[in-house]
C-alpha cells in the first residue's frame, strides 16, 4: 500500500469518526431538549389553574416522552404512547373536563391547603431519585447508549417475541386483571339504588295515551258579572 492510499484511508477514518461524534452530539442535544420540555410540561400539569390547560400540558408531556422513546429505538412504545394515551385517553379526559362544571376557586383552595403536606413529600422523592440516579449503577459510563441495530431490525417483532415467549404468563395475568377491572367498572355503573333516577326504555315504548292523559268532565261555573 502506497503512502497516498494510507493518507486517504486515514482521512476517511477521520471523517467517519467526526460524523459519529457529530451524530452523538446531536442525539445528546435532542435528549436534553426533549427532557427540558418534558419537565416543564410535567410541572405545568400540576401548577396551572385551568384544568383544560393542564390536560393540554399532559398531552405535550406524552409527545415529548414518545420522542425520548424514539431516541432509545423503541418505536412501537412511542407510537403506542401517542395513539393510545394522546389519541384516546387524553381526548376523552379532555372532553370530560370541558363538560364538567368545575369550581376553580375551590380547586385552588384545596391546592394551597395540601401544599404543606405535598411539598415535603415531593422533596423526599426528589432526594431519593437523586440518590438512586446518582449512584454507581447509573451514569453515562454505566448506562451507555444502545448499540446500533441492523437495517432490517424491527422493534415490534422483538417486543412481540419477548412478550409471547419469555413474559407470556405475566402478560396473560395483566390481561385478566384488566378484564376484571372492566367488568367491575361496568357492574358499578349498572347497579340500581333507591336514590338514583333511571329510565326504562321498554316502558316508554309501550306507553299508551290512556296511561298519560285523562280527560275530566267538570261542570261549567257561572261567573258573577256584578260587583
XYZ file of C-alpha atoms in Angstrom:
227
model
C 0.000 0.000 0.000
C 1.422 3.333 -1.043
C 1.705 6.333 1.198
C -1.019 8.212 -0.700
C -3.525 5.405 -0.140
C -2.619 5.278 3.533
C -3.265 9.001 3.820
C -6.621 8.656 2.024
C -7.651 5.789 4.303
C -6.619 7.757 7.372
C -8.595 10.797 6.167
C -11.643 8.603 5.563
C -11.429 7.166 9.075
C -11.190 10.683 10.492
C -14.282 11.731 8.543
C -16.261 8.723 9.762
C -15.204 9.384 13.345
C -16.178 13.058 13.037
C -19.602 12.125 11.646
C -20.181 9.675 14.515
C -19.184 12.279 17.096
C -21.453 14.854 15.455
C -24.312 12.350 15.454
C -23.801 11.594 19.149
C -23.680 15.305 19.963
C -26.922 15.878 18.044
C -28.640 12.999 19.855
C -27.452 14.371 23.196
C -28.802 17.802 22.303
C -32.176 16.343 21.282
C -32.312 14.296 24.501
C -31.716 17.300 26.768
C -34.066 19.447 24.685
C -36.929 16.941 24.951
C -36.165 16.323 28.621
C -36.403 20.045 29.388
C -39.759 20.280 27.601
C -40.962 17.178 29.447
C -40.034 18.621 32.845
C -41.690 21.928 32.001
C -44.877 20.198 30.812
C -44.992 17.905 33.851
C -44.650 20.850 36.246
C -47.282 22.794 34.331
C -49.761 19.919 34.674
C -49.886 20.368 38.449
C -49.360 24.137 38.663
C -51.648 25.723 36.045
C -55.038 26.861 37.294
C -57.147 25.902 34.287
C -57.844 22.128 34.136
C -58.141 22.238 30.332
C -54.666 23.764 30.074
C -53.435 21.096 32.491
C -54.755 18.364 30.191
C -53.093 20.009 27.179
C -49.758 20.161 29.003
C -50.170 16.456 29.779
C -50.603 15.818 26.052
C -47.366 17.733 25.445
C -45.579 15.601 28.032
C -46.787 12.447 26.277
C -45.445 13.673 22.939
C -42.030 14.508 24.382
C -41.919 11.127 26.145
C -42.601 9.496 22.788
C -39.643 11.411 21.360
C -37.395 10.025 24.103
C -38.625 6.513 23.296
C -37.666 7.123 19.660
C -34.147 8.055 20.740
C -33.929 4.685 22.511
C -35.055 2.947 19.273
C -38.338 1.861 20.879
C -40.602 2.908 18.025
C -43.506 0.655 18.986
C -43.727 2.077 22.512
C -43.528 5.643 21.180
C -46.324 5.089 18.654
C -48.437 3.293 21.280
C -47.977 6.175 23.706
C -49.183 8.680 21.117
C -52.064 6.628 19.714
C -53.438 5.197 22.961
C -52.836 7.903 25.537
C -52.945 11.033 23.389
C -55.362 9.832 20.743
C -57.863 8.079 23.007
C -57.419 8.506 26.749
C -56.406 12.169 26.829
C -59.028 13.208 24.255
C -61.716 11.512 26.336
C -60.338 13.060 29.524
C -60.237 16.489 27.878
C -63.872 16.226 26.783
C -64.909 15.174 30.288
C -63.046 18.100 31.845
C -64.622 20.552 29.395
C -68.119 19.161 30.004
C -67.897 19.304 33.797
C -68.726 22.450 35.695
C -65.600 22.709 37.820
C -65.308 25.316 40.533
C -61.799 26.693 40.002
C -61.774 28.705 43.221
C -62.475 25.591 45.249
C -59.684 23.717 43.457
C -57.213 26.478 44.244
C -58.149 26.420 47.898
C -57.576 22.670 48.039
C -54.211 23.043 46.291
C -52.809 25.502 48.807
C -54.278 23.518 51.680
C -52.470 20.367 50.607
C -49.214 22.134 49.773
C -47.951 21.812 53.339
C -48.154 18.022 53.081
C -47.267 17.623 49.423
C -44.153 19.824 49.413
C -42.155 17.750 51.975
C -43.177 14.538 50.223
C -42.031 15.979 46.881
C -38.684 16.996 48.385
C -38.181 13.491 49.803
C -38.985 11.932 46.415
C -36.536 14.241 44.635
C -33.807 13.341 47.131
C -34.491 9.625 46.682
C -34.359 9.941 42.881
C -31.102 11.883 43.121
C -29.570 9.211 45.364
C -30.670 6.410 43.049
C -29.727 8.064 39.762
C -26.501 9.484 41.157
C -25.270 6.143 42.437
C -22.742 3.832 40.932
C -25.332 1.909 38.895
C -26.354 4.897 36.765
C -24.425 7.343 34.642
C -23.060 7.712 31.133
C -20.323 5.141 31.776
C -22.596 2.528 33.373
C -25.610 3.186 31.106
C -24.194 3.731 27.612
C -26.309 4.409 24.569
C -27.835 1.297 22.917
C -25.844 -0.339 20.187
C -26.857 0.332 16.603
C -29.001 -2.377 15.033
C -29.027 -3.743 11.532
C -31.131 -2.257 8.746
C -33.791 -4.977 8.981
C -34.209 -4.716 12.752
C -37.825 -4.479 13.939
C -38.555 -3.270 17.441
C -42.152 -4.525 17.203
C -41.015 -8.045 16.278
C -38.514 -8.192 19.132
C -41.068 -6.922 21.643
C -43.690 -9.397 20.452
C -41.294 -12.310 20.640
C -40.372 -11.425 24.228
C -43.976 -10.895 25.343
C -45.318 -14.137 23.864
C -42.357 -16.332 24.843
C -40.477 -15.203 27.948
C -43.151 -12.992 29.517
C -46.303 -14.754 28.309
C -47.628 -15.584 31.802
C -47.240 -12.044 33.229
C -48.844 -10.732 30.042
C -51.847 -13.054 30.398
C -52.185 -12.219 34.103
C -52.177 -8.497 33.303
C -54.882 -9.089 30.677
C -57.056 -10.971 33.175
C -56.632 -8.181 35.761
C -57.667 -5.565 33.209
C -60.677 -7.674 32.209
C -61.768 -7.953 35.846
C -61.376 -4.186 36.243
C -63.543 -3.538 33.172
C -66.265 -5.923 34.371
C -66.178 -4.348 37.851
C -66.495 -0.840 36.420
C -69.488 -1.868 34.293
C -71.099 -3.615 37.277
C -70.691 -0.499 39.433
C -72.325 1.707 36.803
C -75.257 -0.672 36.240
C -76.171 -1.181 39.872
C -79.517 0.234 40.965
C -80.013 2.282 44.079
C -83.137 3.794 45.534
C -81.863 7.345 45.347
C -80.900 7.105 41.655
C -83.262 8.014 38.848
C -83.153 5.952 35.681
C -85.257 5.389 32.607
C -86.847 2.186 31.349
C -86.967 2.324 27.517
C -89.339 -0.681 27.338
C -91.972 1.127 29.407
C -91.504 4.305 27.394
C -92.142 2.475 24.117
C -95.186 0.568 25.462
C -96.867 3.652 26.920
C -100.463 4.398 25.869
C -102.497 7.566 25.705
C -104.831 6.323 28.430
C -101.877 5.979 30.789
C -100.675 9.545 30.345
C -103.755 11.664 29.536
C -107.023 11.710 31.469
C -109.987 13.769 30.361
C -112.012 15.154 33.244
C -115.538 16.442 32.734
C -116.262 19.370 35.032
C -119.489 21.378 35.257
C -119.349 24.906 33.964
C -119.426 27.623 36.580
C -121.347 30.825 36.191
C -119.407 33.983 36.723
C -120.968 36.774 38.687
C -120.789 39.820 36.432
C -121.964 42.213 39.158
C -119.757 43.735 41.767
